[in-house]
Coordinates of C-alpha atoms and ligand atoms in Angstrom, one line a residue:
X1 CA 0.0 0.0 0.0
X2 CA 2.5 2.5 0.6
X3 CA 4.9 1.6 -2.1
X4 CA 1.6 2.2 -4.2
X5 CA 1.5 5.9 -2.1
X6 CA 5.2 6.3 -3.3
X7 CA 5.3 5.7 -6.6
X8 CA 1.4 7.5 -7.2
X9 CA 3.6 10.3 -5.1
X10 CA 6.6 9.8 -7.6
X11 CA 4.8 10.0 -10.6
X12 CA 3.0 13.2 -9.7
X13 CA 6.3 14.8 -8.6
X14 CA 8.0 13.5 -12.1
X15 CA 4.4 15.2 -13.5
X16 CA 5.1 18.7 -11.7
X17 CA 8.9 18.8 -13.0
X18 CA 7.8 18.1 -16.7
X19 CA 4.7 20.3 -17.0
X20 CA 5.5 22.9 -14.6
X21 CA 8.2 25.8 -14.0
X22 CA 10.1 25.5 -11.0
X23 CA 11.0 29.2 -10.7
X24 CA 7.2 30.8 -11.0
X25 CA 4.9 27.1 -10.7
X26 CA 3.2 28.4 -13.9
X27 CA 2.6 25.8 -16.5
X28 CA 5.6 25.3 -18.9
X29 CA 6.1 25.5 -22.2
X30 CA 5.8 21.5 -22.9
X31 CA 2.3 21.9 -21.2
X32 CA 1.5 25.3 -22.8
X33 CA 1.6 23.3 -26.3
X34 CA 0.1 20.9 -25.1
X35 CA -2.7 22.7 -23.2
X36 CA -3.3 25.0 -26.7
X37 CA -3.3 21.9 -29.1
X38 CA -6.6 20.6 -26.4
X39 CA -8.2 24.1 -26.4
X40 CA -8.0 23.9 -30.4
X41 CA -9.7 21.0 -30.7
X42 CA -12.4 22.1 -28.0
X43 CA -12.9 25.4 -29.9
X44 CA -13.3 23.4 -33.3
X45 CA -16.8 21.8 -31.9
X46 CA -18.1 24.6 -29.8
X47 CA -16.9 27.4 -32.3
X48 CA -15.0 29.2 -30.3
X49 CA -12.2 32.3 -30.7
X50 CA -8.6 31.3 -29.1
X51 CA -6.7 34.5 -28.7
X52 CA -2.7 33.4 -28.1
X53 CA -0.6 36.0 -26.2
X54 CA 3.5 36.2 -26.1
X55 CA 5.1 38.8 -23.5
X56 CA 8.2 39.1 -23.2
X57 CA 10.0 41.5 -20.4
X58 CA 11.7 44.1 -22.4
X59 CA 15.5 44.6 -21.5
X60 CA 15.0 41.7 -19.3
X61 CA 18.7 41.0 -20.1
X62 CA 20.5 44.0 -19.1
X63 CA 18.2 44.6 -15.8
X64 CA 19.1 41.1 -14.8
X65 CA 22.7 41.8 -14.9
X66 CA 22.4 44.8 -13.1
X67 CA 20.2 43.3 -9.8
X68 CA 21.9 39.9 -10.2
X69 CA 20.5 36.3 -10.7
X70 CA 18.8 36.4 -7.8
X71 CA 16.7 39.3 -8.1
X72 CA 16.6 38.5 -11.5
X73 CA 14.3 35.7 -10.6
X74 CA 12.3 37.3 -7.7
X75 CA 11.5 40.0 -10.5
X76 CA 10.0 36.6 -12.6
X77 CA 8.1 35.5 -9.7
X78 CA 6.7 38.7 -9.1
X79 CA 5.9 39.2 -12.8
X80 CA 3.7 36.1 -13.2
X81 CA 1.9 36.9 -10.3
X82 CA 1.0 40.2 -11.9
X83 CA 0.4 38.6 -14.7
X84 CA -2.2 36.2 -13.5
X85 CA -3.9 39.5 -11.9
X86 CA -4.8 40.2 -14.8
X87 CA -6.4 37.3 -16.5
X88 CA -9.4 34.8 -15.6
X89 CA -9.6 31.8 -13.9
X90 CA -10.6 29.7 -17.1
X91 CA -7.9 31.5 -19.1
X92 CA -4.0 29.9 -19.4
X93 CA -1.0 31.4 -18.7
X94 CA 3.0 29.6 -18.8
X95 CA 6.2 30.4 -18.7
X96 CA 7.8 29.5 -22.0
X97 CA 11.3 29.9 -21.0
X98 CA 13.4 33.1 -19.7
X99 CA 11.8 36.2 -19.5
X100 CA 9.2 34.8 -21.9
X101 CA 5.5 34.1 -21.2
X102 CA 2.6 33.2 -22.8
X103 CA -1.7 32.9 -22.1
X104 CA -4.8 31.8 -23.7
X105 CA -7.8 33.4 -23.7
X106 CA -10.7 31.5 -24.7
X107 CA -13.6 33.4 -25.9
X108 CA -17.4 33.3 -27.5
X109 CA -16.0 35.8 -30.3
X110 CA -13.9 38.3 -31.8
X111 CA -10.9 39.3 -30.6
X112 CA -11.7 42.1 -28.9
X113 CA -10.8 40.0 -25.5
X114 CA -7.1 39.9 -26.3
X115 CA -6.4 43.8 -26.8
X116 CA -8.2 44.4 -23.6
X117 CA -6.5 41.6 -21.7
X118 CA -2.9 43.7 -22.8
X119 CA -3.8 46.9 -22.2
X120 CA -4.8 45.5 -18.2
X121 CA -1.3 44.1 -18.4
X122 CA 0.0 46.8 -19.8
X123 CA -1.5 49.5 -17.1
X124 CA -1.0 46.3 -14.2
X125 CA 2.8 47.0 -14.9
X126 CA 2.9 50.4 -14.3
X127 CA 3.0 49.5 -10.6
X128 CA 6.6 48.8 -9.6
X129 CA 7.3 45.3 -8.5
X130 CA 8.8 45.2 -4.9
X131 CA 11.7 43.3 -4.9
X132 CA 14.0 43.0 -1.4
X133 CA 15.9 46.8 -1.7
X134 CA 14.1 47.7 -4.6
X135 CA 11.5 48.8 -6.7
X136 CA 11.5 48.2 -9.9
X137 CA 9.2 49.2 -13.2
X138 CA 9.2 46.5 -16.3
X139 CA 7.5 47.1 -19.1
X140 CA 6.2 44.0 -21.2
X141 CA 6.3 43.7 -25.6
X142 CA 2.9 42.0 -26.6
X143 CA 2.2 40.1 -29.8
X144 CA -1.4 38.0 -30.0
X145 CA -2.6 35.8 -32.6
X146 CA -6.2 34.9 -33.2
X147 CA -7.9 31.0 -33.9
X148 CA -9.4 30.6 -36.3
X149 CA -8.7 33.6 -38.1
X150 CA -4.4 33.7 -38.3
X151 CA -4.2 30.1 -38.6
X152 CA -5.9 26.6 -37.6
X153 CA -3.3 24.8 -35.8
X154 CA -1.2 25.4 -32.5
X155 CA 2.4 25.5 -34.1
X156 CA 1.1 28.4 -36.7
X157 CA -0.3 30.4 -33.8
X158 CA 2.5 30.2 -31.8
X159 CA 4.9 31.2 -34.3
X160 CA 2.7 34.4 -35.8
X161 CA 2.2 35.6 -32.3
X162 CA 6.4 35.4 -31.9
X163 CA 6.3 37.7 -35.0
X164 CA 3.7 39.8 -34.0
X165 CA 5.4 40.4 -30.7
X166 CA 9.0 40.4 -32.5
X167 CA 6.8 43.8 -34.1
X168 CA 6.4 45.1 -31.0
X169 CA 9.7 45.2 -29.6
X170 CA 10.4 46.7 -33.1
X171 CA 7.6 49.5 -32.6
X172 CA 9.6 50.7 -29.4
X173 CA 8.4 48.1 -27.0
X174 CA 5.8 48.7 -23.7
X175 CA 3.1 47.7 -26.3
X176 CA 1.1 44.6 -28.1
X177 CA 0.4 44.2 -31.6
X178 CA -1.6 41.5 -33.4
X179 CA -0.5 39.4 -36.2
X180 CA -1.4 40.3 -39.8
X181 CA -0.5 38.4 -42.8
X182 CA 2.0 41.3 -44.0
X183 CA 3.8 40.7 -40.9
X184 CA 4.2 37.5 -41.5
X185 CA 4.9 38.1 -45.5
X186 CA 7.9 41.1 -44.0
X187 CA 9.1 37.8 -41.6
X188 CA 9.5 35.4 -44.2
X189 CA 11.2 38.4 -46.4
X190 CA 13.8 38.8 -43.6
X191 CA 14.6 35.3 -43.3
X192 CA 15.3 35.1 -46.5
X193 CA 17.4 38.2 -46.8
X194 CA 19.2 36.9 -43.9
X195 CA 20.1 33.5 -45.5
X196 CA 21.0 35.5 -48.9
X197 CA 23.6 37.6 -46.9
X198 CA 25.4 34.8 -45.4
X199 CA 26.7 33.9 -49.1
X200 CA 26.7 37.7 -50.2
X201 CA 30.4 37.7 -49.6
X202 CA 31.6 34.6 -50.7
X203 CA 29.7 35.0 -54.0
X204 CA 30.9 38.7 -54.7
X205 CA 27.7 40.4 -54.4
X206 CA 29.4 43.6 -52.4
X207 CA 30.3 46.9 -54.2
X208 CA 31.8 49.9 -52.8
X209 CA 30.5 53.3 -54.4
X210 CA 32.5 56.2 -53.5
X211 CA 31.0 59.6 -53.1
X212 CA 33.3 62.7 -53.4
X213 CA 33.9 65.4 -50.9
X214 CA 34.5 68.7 -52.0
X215 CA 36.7 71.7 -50.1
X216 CA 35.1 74.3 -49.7
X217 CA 38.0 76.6 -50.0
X218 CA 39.8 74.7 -52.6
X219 CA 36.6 74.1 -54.7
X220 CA 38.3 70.3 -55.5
X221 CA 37.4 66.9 -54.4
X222 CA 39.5 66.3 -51.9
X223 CA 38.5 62.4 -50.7
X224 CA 35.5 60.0 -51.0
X225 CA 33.4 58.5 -49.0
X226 CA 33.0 54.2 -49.6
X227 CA 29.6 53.2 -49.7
X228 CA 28.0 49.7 -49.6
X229 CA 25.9 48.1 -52.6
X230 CA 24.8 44.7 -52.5
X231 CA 24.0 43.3 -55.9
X232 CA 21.6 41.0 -54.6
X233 CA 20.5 38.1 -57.8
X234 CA 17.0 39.1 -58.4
X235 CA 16.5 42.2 -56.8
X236 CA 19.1 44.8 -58.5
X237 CA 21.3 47.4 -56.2
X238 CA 20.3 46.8 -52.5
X239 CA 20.9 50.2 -50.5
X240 CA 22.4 50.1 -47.3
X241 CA 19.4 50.5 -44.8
X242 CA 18.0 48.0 -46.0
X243 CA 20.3 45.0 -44.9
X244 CA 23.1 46.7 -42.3
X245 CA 21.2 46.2 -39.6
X246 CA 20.9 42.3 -40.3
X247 CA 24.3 42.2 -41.1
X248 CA 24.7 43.3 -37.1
X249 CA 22.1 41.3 -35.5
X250 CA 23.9 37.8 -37.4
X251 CA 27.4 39.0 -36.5
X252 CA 28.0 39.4 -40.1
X253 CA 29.1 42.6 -40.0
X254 CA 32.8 41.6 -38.5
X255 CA 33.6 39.7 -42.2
X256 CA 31.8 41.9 -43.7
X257 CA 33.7 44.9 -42.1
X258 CA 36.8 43.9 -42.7
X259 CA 35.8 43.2 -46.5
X260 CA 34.7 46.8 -46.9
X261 CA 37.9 48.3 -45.5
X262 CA 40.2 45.7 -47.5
X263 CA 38.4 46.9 -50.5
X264 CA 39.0 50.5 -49.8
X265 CA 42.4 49.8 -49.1
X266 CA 42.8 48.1 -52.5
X267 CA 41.1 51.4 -54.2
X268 CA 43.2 53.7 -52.6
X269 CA 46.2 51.4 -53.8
X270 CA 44.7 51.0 -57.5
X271 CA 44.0 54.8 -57.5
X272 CA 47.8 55.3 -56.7
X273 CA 48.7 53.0 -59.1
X274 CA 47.1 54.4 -62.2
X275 CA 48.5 57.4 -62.0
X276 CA 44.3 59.0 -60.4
X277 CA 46.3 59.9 -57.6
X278 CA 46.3 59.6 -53.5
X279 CA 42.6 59.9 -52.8
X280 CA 41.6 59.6 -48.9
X281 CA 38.6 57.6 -48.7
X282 CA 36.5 57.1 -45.3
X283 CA 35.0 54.2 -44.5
X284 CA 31.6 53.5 -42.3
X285 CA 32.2 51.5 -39.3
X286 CA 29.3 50.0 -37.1
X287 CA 29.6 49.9 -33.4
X288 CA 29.1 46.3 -33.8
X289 CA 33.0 45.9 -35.1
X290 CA 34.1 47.1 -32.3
X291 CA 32.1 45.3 -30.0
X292 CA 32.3 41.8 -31.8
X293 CA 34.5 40.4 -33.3
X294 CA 35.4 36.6 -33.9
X295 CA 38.6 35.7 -32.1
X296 CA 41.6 33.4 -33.2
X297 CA 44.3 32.0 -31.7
X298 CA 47.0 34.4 -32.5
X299 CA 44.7 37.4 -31.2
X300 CA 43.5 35.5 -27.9
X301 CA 47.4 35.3 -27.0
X302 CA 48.6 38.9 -28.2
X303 CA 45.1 39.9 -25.9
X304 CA 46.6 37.6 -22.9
X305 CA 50.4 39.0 -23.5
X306 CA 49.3 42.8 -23.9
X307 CA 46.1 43.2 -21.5
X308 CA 44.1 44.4 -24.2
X309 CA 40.1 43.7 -25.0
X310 CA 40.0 40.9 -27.7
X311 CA 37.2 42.3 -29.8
X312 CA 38.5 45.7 -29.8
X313 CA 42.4 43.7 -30.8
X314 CA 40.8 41.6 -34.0
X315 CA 39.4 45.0 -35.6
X316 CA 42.7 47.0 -35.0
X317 CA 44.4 43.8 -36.8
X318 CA 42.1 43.8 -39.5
X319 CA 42.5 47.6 -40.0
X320 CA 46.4 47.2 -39.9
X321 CA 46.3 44.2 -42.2
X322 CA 44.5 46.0 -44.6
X323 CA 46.8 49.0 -44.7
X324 CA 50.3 47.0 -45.1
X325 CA 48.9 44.4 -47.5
X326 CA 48.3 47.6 -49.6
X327 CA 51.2 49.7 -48.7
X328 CA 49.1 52.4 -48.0
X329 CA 49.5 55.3 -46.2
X330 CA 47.7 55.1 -43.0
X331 CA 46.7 59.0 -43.5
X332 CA 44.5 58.2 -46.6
X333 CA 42.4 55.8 -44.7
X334 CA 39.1 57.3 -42.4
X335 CA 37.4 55.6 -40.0
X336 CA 33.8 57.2 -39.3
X337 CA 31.6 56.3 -36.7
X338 CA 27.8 57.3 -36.0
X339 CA 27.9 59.6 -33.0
X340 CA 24.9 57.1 -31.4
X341 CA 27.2 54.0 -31.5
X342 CA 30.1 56.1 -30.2
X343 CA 28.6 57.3 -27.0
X344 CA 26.8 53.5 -26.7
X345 CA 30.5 51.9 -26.6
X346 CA 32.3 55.5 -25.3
X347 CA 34.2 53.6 -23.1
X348 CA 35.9 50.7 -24.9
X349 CA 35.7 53.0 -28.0
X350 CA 38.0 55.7 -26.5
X351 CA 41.1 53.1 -26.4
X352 CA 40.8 51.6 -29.7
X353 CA 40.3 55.3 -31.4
X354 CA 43.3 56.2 -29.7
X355 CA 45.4 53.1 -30.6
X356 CA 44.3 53.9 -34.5
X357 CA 45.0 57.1 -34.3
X358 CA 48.3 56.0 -33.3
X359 CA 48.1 54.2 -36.5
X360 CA 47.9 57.7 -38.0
X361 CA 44.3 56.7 -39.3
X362 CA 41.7 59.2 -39.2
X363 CA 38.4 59.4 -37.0
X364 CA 35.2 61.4 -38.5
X365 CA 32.1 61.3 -36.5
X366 CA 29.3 60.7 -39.0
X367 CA 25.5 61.6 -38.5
X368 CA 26.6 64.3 -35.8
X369 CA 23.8 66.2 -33.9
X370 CA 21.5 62.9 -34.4
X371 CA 22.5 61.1 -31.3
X372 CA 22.7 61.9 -27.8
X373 CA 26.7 63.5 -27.4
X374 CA 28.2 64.1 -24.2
X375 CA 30.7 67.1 -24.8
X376 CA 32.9 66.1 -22.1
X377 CA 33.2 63.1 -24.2
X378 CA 33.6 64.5 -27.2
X379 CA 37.1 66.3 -25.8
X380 CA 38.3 63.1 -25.0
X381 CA 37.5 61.5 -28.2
X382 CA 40.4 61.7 -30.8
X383 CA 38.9 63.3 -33.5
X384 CA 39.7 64.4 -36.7
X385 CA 36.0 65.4 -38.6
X386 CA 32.1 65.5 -37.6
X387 CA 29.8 65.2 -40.7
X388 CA 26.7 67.4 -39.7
X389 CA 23.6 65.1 -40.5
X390 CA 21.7 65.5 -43.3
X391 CA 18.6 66.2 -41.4
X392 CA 19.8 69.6 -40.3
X393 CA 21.3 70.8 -44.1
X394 CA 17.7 69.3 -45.4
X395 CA 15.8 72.6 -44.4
X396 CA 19.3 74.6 -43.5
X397 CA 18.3 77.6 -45.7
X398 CA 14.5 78.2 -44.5
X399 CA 14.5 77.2 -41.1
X400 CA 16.1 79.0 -38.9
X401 CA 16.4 77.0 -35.9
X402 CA 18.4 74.4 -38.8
X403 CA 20.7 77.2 -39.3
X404 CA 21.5 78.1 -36.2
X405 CA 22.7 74.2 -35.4
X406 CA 24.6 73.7 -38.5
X407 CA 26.3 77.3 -37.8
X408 CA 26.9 76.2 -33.6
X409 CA 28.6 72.7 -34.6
X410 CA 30.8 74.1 -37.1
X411 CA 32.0 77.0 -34.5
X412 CA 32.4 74.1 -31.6
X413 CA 34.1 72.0 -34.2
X414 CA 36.6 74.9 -35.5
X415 CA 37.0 75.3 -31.8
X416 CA 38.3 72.4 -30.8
X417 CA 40.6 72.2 -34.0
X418 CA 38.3 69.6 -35.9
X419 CA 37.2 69.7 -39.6
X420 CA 33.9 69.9 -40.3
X421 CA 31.5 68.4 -43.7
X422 CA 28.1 69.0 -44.3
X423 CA 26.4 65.9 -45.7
X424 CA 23.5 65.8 -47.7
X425 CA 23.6 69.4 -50.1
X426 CA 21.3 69.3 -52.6
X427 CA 21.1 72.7 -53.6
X428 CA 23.2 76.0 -54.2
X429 CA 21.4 77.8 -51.6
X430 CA 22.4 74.9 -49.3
X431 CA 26.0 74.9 -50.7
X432 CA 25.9 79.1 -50.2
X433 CA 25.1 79.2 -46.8
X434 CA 27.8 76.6 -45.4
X435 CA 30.5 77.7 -47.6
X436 CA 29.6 81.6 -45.9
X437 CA 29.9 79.9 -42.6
X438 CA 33.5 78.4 -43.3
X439 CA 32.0 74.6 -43.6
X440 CA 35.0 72.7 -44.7
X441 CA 33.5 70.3 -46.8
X442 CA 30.7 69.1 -48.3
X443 CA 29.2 65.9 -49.8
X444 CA 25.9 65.4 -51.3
X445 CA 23.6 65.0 -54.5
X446 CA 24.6 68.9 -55.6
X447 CA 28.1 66.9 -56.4
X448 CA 27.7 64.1 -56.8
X449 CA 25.8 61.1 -55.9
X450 CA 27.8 57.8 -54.7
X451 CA 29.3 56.7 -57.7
X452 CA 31.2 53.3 -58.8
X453 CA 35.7 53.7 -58.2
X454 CA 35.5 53.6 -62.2
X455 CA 33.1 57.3 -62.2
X456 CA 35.1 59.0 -59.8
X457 CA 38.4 58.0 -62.0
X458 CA 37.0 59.9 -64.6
X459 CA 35.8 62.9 -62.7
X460 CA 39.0 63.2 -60.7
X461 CA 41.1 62.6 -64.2
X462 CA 39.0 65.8 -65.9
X463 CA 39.4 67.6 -63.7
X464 CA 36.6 67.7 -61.6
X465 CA 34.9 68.9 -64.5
X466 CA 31.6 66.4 -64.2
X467 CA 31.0 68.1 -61.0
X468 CA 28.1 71.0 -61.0
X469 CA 29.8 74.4 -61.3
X470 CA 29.7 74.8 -57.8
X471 CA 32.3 77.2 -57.4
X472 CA 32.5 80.8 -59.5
Ligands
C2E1 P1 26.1 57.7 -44.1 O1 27.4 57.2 -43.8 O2 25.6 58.9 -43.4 O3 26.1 58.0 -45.7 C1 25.5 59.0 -46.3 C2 24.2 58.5 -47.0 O4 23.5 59.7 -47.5 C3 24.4 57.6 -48.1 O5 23.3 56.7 -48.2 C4 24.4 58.6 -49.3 O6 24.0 57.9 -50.5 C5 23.3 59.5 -48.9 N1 23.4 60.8 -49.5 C6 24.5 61.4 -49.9 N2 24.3 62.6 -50.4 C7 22.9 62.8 -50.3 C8 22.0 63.8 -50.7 O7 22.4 64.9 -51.2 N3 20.7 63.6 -50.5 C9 20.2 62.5 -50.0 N4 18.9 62.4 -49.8 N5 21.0 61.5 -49.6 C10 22.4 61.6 -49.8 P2 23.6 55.2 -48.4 O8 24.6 54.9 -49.4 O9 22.2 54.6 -48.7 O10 24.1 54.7 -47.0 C11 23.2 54.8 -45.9 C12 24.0 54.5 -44.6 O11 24.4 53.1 -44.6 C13 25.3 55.3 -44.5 O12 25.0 56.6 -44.0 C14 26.0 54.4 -43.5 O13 25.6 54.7 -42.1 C15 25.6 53.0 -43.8 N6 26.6 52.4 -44.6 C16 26.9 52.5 -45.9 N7 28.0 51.7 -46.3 C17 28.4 51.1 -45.1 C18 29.5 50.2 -44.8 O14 30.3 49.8 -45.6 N8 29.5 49.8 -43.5 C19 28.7 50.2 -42.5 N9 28.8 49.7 -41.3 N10 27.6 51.1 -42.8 C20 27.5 51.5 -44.1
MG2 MG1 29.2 57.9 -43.4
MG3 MG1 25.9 60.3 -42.3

């Protein structure tokens, strides 16, 4: 009799650790499945709507490493219980795995249910959770998706409610979304694009335009800036914005990287060769590089011998390689940087800048007045150039408040001994006004727009001639 106790008592306890979650006793996501493949079924004969909902704690991540696994998983207890608040008795909620949870609502019809059941959530969260010596405010990213409406079975609905809350996040987080057959038509785009990058390089597909700069003193070109083209098969000249930022969510960027400044390196090298001359060219570089960067075995022991961050060691290599292989002056080469992912990295980015700077390589700060810049930083920065952002020359000529920024960054800049382009001129007024204000440079459409290495050959070989009269 009690064996039969033991083993009823050991079954149930094997039960609990299978279908349950240790940390927060909700239903896991093995029962979650299987709980929503049941409800399916159920709903088929009574005709009923299933609404699906996917939270997920936004900057979980970073506000766990600051309280500390422990807190960490007080602030996941606490959560579910607010959760569960919110919802009715006959409704589901689980814990699918980290900071992820999921519920569903069962109901006669519509949807309706669902964007009421996340706003609650939404408003519940506004109370701070009280952890032991703290109080602390989550917000929540929501995506729902509807039986029968988004899709008849369980593994359909649980994948358009990940996109639908992937959307969220994307939206800014601290709100829901539900899913829509574009979404899942933009997901399946992305995927794609994804798996088309990873063979981008290895098949070719990158090009470097260059775009020129001109002096505004000298009235010549006096360097270009490298842009990237992919020639994706099948869908022509792909622009930048459109496939960076998946080239740093897969890591990509750190081969990728290192391709666009070998290639610029070569350029500068061929343009020396053929007699074009010694052009500078700048090159964009994304935070990521800096931040990333996959290690080998020479670099983990130069890191270990010299005390020095690995990632920040591989780009620094790759930079140097790049310059040697083409025995090219380190002067010609630029390095610019968005002013956001300079102040998101400030302090691992002030040592590498000054270690290339030793290199003799140049710094610009690109996109400048755009992010959030910390003067003080800024000082301590090495840096030769800030590119005022487009966004302020857009409208530099009728609005004054535009004016007076573009004319107050080029005074700081001149002050603290750095060079100053205005990206983005269109238009002679444009052109007028900065070269008035002692603008050093300029780069933009009223030029020229990013043309292939062979283009700016030509203009550079007549002269200059092909550019628009800019200067009397
Ligand atoms: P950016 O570095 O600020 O480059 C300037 C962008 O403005 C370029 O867009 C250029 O074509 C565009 N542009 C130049 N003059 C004008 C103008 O007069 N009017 C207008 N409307 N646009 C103008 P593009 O080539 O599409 O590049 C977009 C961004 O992508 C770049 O902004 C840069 O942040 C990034 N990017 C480009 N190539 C690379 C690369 O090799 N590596 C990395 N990490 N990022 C890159
Ligand atoms: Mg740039
Ligand atoms: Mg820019």
């Amino acid at each position: 009799m009690s064996d039969l106790t033991h083993s009823k008592e050991a079954n149930r306890r094997l039960s609990q650790l299978a279908h349950y979650d240790a940390l927060t006793s909700l239903p896991n996501r093995a029962l979650f499945y299987i709980s929503l493949r049941k409800i399916i079924k159920q709903a088929e004969v009574n005709q009923r709507t299933i609404s699906v909902l996917f939270l997920d704690i936004d900057n979980f991540k970073s506000i766990n490493d600051t309280l500390g696994r422990p807190l960490g998983d007080e602030l996941l207890r606490q959560f579910s219980l607010r959760l569960l608040e919110c919802l009715r008795i006959r409704d589901m909620i689980a814990r699918l795995g980290g900071d992820k949870f999921g519920c569903i609502l069962v109901t006669p019809d519509g949807s309706g249910d669902a964007g009421i059941v996340a706003s609650k959530i939404r408003e519940a969260l506004r109370r701070p959770l009280e952890l032991p010596g703290h109080q602390v405010t989550v917000t929540a990213s929501i995506g729902i998706s509807v039986y029968p409406s988004d899709s008849l079975d369980a593994d359909t609905l649980i994948r358009n409610g990940d996109i639908a809350m992937y959307r969220s996040k994307n939206a800014g987080r601290d709100t829901y979304r539900f899913f829509t057959a574009e979404m899942n038509t933009r997901a399946i785009e992305r995927l794609d694009q994804e798996n088309a990058l990873r063979y981008a390089l290895d098949r070719n597909e990158f090009v470097l335009y260059y775009q020129p700069k001109m002096n505004l003193s000298k009235g010549r070109i006096t360097g270009v800036e490298a842009l990237m083209r992919w020639n994706r098969p099948g869908h022509g000249f792909v622009e930048p914005l459109e496939f960076i930022s998946a080239l740093e969510q897969t890591g990509l960027i750190n081969r990728v990287g290192a391709w666009v400044i070998h290639s610029a390196c070569k350029q500068i090298a061929e343009w020396r060769r053929s007699g074009i001359g010694e052009i500078p060219v700048s090159v964009n570089v994304s935070g990521r590089q800096f931040s990333q960067g996959h290690l080998n075995r020479d670099v983990i022991r130069a890191t270990q011998e010299n005390g020095v961050e690995p990632e920040l060691l591989e780009f620094e290599l790759q930079t140097e390689r790049a310059l040697r292989e083409n025995s090219i002056d380190s002067d010609l080469l630029e390095l610019e940087l968005t002013e956001s992912s300079l102040m998101t990295h400030a302090k691992n980015t002030i040592g590498i800048l000054r270690r290339l700077k030793t290199l003799g390589i140049r710094i610009s700060i690109d996109d400048f007045g755009t992010g959030y810049s910390s003067l003080a930083y800024l000082k301590r920065f090495p840096v030769d150039v800030l590119k005022i952002d487009r966004s302020f020359i857009v409208d530099v000529t009728t609005n004054p408040a535009d004016a007076a920024i573009a004319t107050a960054i080029i005074g700081m800049a001149h002050s603290l001994d750095v060079k100053v382009v205005a990206e983005g001129v269109e238009t002679v007024e444009q052109f007028e006004f900065l070269r008035k204000r002692d603008c050093d440079e300029i780069q933009g459409y009223y030029l020229a727009q990013p043309l292939p290495a062979t283009e700016i050959s030509k203009l550079i070989l007549e002269g200059n001639q092909l550019l628009k009269p800019a200067i009397s």
